[in-house]
Coordinates of C-alpha atoms and ligand atoms in Angstrom, one line a residue:
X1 CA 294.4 1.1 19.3
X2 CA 293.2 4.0 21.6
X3 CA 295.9 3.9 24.4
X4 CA 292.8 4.8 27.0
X5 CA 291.6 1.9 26.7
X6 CA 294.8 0.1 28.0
X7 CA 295.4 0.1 31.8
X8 CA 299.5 0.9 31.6
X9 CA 301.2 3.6 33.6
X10 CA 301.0 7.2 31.9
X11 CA 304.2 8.3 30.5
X12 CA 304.8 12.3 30.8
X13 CA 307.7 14.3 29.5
X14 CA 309.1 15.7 32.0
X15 CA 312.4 17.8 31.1
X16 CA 312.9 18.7 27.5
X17 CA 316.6 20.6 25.9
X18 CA 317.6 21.7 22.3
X19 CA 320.6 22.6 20.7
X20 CA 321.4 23.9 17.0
X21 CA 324.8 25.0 16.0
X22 CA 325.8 28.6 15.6
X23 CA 326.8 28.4 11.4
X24 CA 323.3 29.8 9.5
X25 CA 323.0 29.1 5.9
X26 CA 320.5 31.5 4.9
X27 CA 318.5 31.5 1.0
X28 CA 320.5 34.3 0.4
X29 CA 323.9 32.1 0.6
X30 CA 322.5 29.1 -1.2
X31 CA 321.6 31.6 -4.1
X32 CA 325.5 31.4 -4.6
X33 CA 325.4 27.5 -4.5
X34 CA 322.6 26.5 -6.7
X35 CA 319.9 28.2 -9.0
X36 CA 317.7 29.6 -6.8
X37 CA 316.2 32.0 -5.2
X38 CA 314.8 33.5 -1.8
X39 CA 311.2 34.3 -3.0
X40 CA 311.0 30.6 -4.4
X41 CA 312.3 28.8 -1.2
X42 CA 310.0 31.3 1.2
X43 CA 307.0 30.9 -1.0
X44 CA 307.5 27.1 -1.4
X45 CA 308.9 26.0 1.7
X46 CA 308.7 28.9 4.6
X47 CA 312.4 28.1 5.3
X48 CA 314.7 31.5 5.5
X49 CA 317.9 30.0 6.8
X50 CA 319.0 26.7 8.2
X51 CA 321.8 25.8 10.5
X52 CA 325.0 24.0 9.8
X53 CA 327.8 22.2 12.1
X54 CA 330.8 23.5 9.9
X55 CA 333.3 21.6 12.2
X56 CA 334.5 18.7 9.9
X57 CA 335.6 16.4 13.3
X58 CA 332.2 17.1 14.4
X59 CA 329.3 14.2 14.0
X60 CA 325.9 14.0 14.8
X61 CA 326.8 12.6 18.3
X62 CA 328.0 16.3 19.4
X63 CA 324.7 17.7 18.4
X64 CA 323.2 15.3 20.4
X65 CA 324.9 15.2 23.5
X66 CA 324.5 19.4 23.3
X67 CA 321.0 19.1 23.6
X68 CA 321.2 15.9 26.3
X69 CA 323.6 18.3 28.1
X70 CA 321.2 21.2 27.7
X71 CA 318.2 18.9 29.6
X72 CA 320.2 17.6 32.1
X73 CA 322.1 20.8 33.2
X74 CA 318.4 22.7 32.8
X75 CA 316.4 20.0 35.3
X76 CA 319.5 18.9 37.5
X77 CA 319.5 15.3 36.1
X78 CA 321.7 12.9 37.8
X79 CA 323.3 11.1 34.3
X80 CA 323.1 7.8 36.0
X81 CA 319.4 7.6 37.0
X82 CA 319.0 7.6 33.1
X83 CA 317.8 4.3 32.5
X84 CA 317.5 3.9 28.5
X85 CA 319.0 6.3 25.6
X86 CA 317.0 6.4 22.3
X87 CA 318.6 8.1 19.5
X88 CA 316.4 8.9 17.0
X89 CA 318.6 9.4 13.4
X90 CA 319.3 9.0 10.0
X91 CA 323.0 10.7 10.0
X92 CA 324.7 7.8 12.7
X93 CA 328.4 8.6 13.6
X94 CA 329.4 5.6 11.7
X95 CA 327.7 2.6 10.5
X96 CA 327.0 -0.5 13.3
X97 CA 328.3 1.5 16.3
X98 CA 324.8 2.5 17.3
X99 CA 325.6 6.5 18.3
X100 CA 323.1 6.6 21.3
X101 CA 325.7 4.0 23.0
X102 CA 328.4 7.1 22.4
X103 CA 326.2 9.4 23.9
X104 CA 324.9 7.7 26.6
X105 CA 328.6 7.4 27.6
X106 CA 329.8 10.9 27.1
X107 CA 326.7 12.2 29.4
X108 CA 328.0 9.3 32.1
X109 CA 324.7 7.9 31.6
X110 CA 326.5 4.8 32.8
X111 CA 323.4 2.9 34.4
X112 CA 321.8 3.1 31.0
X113 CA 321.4 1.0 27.5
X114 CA 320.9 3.0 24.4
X115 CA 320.4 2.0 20.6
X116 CA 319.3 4.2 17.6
X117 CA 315.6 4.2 15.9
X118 CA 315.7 4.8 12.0
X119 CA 312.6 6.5 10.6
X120 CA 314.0 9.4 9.2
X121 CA 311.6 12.4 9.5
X122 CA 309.2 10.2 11.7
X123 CA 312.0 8.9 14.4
X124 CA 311.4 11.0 16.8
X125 CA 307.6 10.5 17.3
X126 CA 307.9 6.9 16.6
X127 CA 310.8 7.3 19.6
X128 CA 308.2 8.7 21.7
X129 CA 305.9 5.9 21.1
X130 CA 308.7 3.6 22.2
X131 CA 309.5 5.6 25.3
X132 CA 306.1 5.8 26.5
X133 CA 305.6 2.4 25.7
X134 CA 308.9 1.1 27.9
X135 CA 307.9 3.7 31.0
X136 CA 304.0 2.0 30.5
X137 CA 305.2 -0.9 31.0
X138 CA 306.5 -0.4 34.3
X139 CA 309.8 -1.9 33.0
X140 CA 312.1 1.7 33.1
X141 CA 312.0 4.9 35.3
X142 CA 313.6 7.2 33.1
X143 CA 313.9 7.2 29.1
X144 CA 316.2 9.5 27.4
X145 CA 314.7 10.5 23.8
X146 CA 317.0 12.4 21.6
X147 CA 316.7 13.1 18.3
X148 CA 319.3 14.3 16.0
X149 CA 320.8 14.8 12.5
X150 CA 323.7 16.3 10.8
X151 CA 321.7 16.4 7.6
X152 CA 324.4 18.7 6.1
X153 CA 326.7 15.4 5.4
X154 CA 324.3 13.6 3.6
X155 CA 322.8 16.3 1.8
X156 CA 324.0 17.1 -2.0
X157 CA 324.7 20.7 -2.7
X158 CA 324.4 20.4 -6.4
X159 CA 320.5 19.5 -5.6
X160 CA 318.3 22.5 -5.7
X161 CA 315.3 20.7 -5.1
X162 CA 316.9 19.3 -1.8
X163 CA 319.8 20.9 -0.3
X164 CA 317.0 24.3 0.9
X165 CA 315.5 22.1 2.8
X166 CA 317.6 20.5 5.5
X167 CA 319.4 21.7 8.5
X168 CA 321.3 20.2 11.6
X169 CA 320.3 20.3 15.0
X170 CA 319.4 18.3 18.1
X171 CA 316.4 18.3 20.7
X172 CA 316.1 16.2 23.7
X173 CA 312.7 14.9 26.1
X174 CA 312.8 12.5 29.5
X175 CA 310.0 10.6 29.6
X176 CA 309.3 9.5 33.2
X177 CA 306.0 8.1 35.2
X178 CA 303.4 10.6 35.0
X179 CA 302.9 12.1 38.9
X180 CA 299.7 13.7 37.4
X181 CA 296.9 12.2 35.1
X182 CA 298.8 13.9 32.0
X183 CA 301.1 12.1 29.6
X184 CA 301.0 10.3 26.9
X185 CA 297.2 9.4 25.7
X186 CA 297.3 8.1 22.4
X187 CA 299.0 7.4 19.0
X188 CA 298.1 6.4 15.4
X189 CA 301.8 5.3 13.6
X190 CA 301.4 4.3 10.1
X191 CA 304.1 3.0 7.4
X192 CA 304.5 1.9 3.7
X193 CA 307.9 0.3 2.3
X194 CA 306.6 0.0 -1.3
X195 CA 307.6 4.0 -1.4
X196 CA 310.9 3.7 0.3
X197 CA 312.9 4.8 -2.9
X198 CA 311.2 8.0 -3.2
X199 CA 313.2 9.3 -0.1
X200 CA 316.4 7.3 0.4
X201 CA 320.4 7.3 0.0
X202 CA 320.3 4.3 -2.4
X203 CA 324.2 3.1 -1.2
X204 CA 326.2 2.3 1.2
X205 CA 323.6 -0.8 2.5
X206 CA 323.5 -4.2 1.8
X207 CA 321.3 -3.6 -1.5
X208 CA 323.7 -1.4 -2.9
X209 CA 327.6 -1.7 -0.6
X210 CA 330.0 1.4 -1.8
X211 CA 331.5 0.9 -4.8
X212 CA 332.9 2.6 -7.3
X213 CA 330.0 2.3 -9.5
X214 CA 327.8 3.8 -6.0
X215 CA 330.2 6.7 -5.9
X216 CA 330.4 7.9 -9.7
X217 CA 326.8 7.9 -9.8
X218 CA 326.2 9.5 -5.9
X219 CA 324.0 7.3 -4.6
X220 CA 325.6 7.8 -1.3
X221 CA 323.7 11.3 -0.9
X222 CA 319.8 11.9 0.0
X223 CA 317.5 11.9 -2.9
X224 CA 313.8 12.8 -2.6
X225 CA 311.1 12.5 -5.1
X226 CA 310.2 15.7 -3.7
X227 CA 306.5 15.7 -5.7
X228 CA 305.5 12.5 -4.6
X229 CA 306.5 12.7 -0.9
X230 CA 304.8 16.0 -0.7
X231 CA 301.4 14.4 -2.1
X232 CA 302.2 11.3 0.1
X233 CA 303.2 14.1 3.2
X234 CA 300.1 16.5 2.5
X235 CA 297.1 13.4 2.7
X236 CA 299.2 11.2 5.1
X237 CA 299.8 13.8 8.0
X238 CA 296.4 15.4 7.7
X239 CA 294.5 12.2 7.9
X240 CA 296.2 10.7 10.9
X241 CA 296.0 13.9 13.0
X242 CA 292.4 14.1 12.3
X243 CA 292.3 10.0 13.2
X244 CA 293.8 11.1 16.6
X245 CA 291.6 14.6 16.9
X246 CA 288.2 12.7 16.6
X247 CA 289.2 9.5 18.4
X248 CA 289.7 11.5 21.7
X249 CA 286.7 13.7 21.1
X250 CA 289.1 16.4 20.9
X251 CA 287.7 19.7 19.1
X252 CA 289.7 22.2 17.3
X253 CA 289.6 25.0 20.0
X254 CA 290.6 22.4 22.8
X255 CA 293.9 21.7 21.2
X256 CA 296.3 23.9 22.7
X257 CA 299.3 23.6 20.2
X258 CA 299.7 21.7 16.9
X259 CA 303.5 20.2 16.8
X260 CA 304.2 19.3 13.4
X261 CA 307.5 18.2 11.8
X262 CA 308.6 21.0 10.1
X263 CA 309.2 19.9 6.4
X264 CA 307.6 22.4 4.6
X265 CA 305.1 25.2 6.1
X266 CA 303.0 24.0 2.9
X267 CA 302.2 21.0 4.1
X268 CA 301.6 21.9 8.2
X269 CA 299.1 24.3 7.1
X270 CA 297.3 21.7 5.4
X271 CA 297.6 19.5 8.3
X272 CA 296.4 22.3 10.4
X273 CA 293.5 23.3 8.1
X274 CA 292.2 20.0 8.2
X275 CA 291.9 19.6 11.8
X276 CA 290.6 23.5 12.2
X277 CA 293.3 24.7 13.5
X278 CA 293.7 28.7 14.3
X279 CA 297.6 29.8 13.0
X280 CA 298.1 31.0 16.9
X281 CA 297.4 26.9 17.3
X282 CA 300.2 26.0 15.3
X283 CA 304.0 25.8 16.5
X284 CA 306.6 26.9 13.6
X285 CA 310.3 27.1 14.1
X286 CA 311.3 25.9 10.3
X287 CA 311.9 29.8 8.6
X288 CA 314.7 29.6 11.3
X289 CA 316.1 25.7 11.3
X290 CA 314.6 24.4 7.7
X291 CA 314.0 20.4 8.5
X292 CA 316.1 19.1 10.7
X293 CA 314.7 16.1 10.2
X294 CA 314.7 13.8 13.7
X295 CA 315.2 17.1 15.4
X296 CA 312.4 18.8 14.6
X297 CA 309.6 17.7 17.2
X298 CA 312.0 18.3 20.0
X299 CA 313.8 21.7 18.9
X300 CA 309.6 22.8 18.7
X301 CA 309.0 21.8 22.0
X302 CA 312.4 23.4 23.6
X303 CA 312.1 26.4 21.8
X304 CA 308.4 27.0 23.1
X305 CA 308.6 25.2 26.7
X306 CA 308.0 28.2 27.9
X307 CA 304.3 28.9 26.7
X308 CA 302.8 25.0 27.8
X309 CA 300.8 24.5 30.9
X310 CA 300.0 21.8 33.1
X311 CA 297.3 20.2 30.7
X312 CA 298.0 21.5 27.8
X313 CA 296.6 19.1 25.0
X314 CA 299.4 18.6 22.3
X315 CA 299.0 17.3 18.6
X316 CA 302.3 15.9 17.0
X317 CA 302.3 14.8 13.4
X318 CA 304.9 13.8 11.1
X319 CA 305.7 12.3 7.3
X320 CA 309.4 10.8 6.1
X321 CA 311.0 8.7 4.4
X322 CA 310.5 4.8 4.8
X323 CA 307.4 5.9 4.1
X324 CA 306.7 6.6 7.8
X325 CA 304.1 8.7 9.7
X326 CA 301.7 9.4 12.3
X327 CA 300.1 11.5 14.9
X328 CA 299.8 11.7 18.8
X329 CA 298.2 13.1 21.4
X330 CA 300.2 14.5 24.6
X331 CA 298.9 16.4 27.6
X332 CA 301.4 18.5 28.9
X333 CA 302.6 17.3 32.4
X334 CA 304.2 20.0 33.9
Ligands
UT7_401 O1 310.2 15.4 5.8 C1 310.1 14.7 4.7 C2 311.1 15.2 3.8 N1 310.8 15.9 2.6 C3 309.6 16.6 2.3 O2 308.7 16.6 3.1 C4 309.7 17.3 1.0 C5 308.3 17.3 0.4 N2 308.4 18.0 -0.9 C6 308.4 19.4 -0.9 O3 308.5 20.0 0.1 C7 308.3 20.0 -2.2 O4 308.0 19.1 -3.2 C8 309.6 20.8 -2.7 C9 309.9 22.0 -1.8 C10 310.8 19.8 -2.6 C11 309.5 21.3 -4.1 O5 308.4 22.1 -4.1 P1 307.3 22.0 -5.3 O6 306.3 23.1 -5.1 O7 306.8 20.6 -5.2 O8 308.1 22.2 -6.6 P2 308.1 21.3 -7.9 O9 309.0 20.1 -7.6 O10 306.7 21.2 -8.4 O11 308.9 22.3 -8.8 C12 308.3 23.5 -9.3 C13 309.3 24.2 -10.1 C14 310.1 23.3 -11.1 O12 310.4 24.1 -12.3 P3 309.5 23.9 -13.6 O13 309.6 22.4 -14.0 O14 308.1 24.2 -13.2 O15 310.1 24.8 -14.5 C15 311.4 23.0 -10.4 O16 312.4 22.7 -11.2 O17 310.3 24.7 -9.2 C16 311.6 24.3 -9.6 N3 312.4 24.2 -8.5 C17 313.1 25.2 -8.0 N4 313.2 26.5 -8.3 C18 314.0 27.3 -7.6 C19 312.7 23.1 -7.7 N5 313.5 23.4 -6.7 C20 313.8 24.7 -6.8 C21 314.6 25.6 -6.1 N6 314.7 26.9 -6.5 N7 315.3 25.3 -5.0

């Protein structure tokens, strides 16, 4: 479906904030951890250093009402004009409390209802689907989007194919009525179940509750087939932004910024290739943060608000675990 085609109200972002905690976890300090080493992690990944929340009473939640405090204190948001809370995460407080409910309350965001998406690396721009499709609709005013992970307490430091990778952090967006013709024009959101064990924590669900058997063989941790969801990652992301690219007639040069999820610099630079992208084209905060899974779109677009313009033409595009991915086209509304 090409979203021009449909006669709803435009949804813009309108405010965006970010926060990452101040621990850093650089190559150099997992060197101590696991075997490996900082050339291997640079050349294979682009990741220098990641950040951790070290505090063992903190949750994902504080990340995330950081970077909801860091919007609202940043645009002068009244907390109760919030209308909806979307958490995008796969590191939730605690099971069946939905942590958006907690945040939405700590931010006296009292006016609002607020649940959690799951779609690991994907969430967030499946979250922005979901915003833009509840402020289309005419049904909300104003949509909080955050998406967050403490990926450091699900990750297994014994895993050297894994733990480099992830970090924790938080980014936050408001989607409201566009004022202006720019906002959210289209989307192409794609998934496929029959590879869900190739990125997973296999326990701790109804499949497989916690037991003792879950725990002696740590399934409760993240595993990733790390080959496969490359291949899968590399094809996936690349086809669906050039889906979205020649569906809106958009050429290479006319793209302002590429903003990818930031799981490995190997595979945005084949998503950028394919869509004849320039490097300047291409935003790239993961030598700093590593993949911060449902944080990564937003912590992109916080930490380079500063360089969009009023029409800006953006390209998001994202691969994780489910499988789940997609693409999406945003003009830049302000
Ligand atoms: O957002 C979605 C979440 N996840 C992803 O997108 C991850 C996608 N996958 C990847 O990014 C890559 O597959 C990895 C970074 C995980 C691994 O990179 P790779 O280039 O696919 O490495 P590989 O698995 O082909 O391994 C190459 C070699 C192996 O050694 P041998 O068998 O050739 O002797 C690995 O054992 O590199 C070895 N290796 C390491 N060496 C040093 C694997 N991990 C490490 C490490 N340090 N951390």
């Amino acid at each position: 479906m090409n979203l021009e085609k449909t006669n709803q109200i435009k949804a813009a972002i309108t405010a965006v904030g970010g926060y990452v905690p101040d621990a850093i976890l650089s190559n150099e300090d997992l060197e101590k951890m696991v075997d490996t080493n900082d050339a291997w992690i640079t050349s294979r990944t682009g990741i220098k250093e990641r950040r951790i929340l070290k505090d063992k009473d903190k949750a994902t939640s504080f990340l995330a009402i950081e970077a909801a405090h860091d919007l609202i204190s940043k645009y002068n948001i009244d907390p109760k004009s919030i209308d909806m809370v979307i958490m995008a995460t796969i590191t939730p407080d605690i099971h069946v409390a939905a942590t958006a409910a907690y945040v939405a309350s700590t931010i006296g965001a009292d006016n609002a209802f607020a649940y959690d998406l799951t779609a690991a690396c994907s969430g967030f721009l499946y979250g922005m689907s979901t915003s833009a499709a509840y402020i289309g609709s005419g049904r909300y005013k104003k949509v909080l989007l955050v998406g967050a992970d403490k990926m450091s307490s699900i990750v297994d430091y014994t895993d050297r194919e894994t733990c480099v990778i992830f970090g924790d952090g938080a980014g936050a967006v408001l989607f409201e009525p566009s004022i202006n013709k720019f906002g959210w024009e289209d989307e192409y959101l794609r998934s496929n179940g029959n590879e869900r064990m190739s990125l997973r924590i296999k326990a701790g669900g109804s499949l497989h509750p916690t037991s003792k058997e879950t725990l002696e063989n740590n399934w409760h941790n993240l595993f990733q087939e790390g080959k496969t969801v490359f291949k899968y990652a590399v094809s996936e992301m690349a086809y669906a932004a050039e889906k979205i690219k020649e569906r809106n007639n958009l050429k290479g040069e006319e793209i302002s910024y590429l903003v990818p999820h930031q799981a490995n610099k190997r595979i945005i630079d084949a998503t950028a290739n394919r869509i004849g992208l320039r490097e300047d084209q291409v935003l790239m905060n993961i030598a700093f943060y590593g993949n911060t899974t449902a944080a990564t779109i937003p912590l992109l677009l916080n930490d380079n608000e500063s360089k969009f313009k009023k029409g800006d033409k953006l390209v998001f595009a994202a691969f994780g675990g489910g499988f789940t991915w997609g693409a999406a086209y945003l003009t830049w509304a302000y």
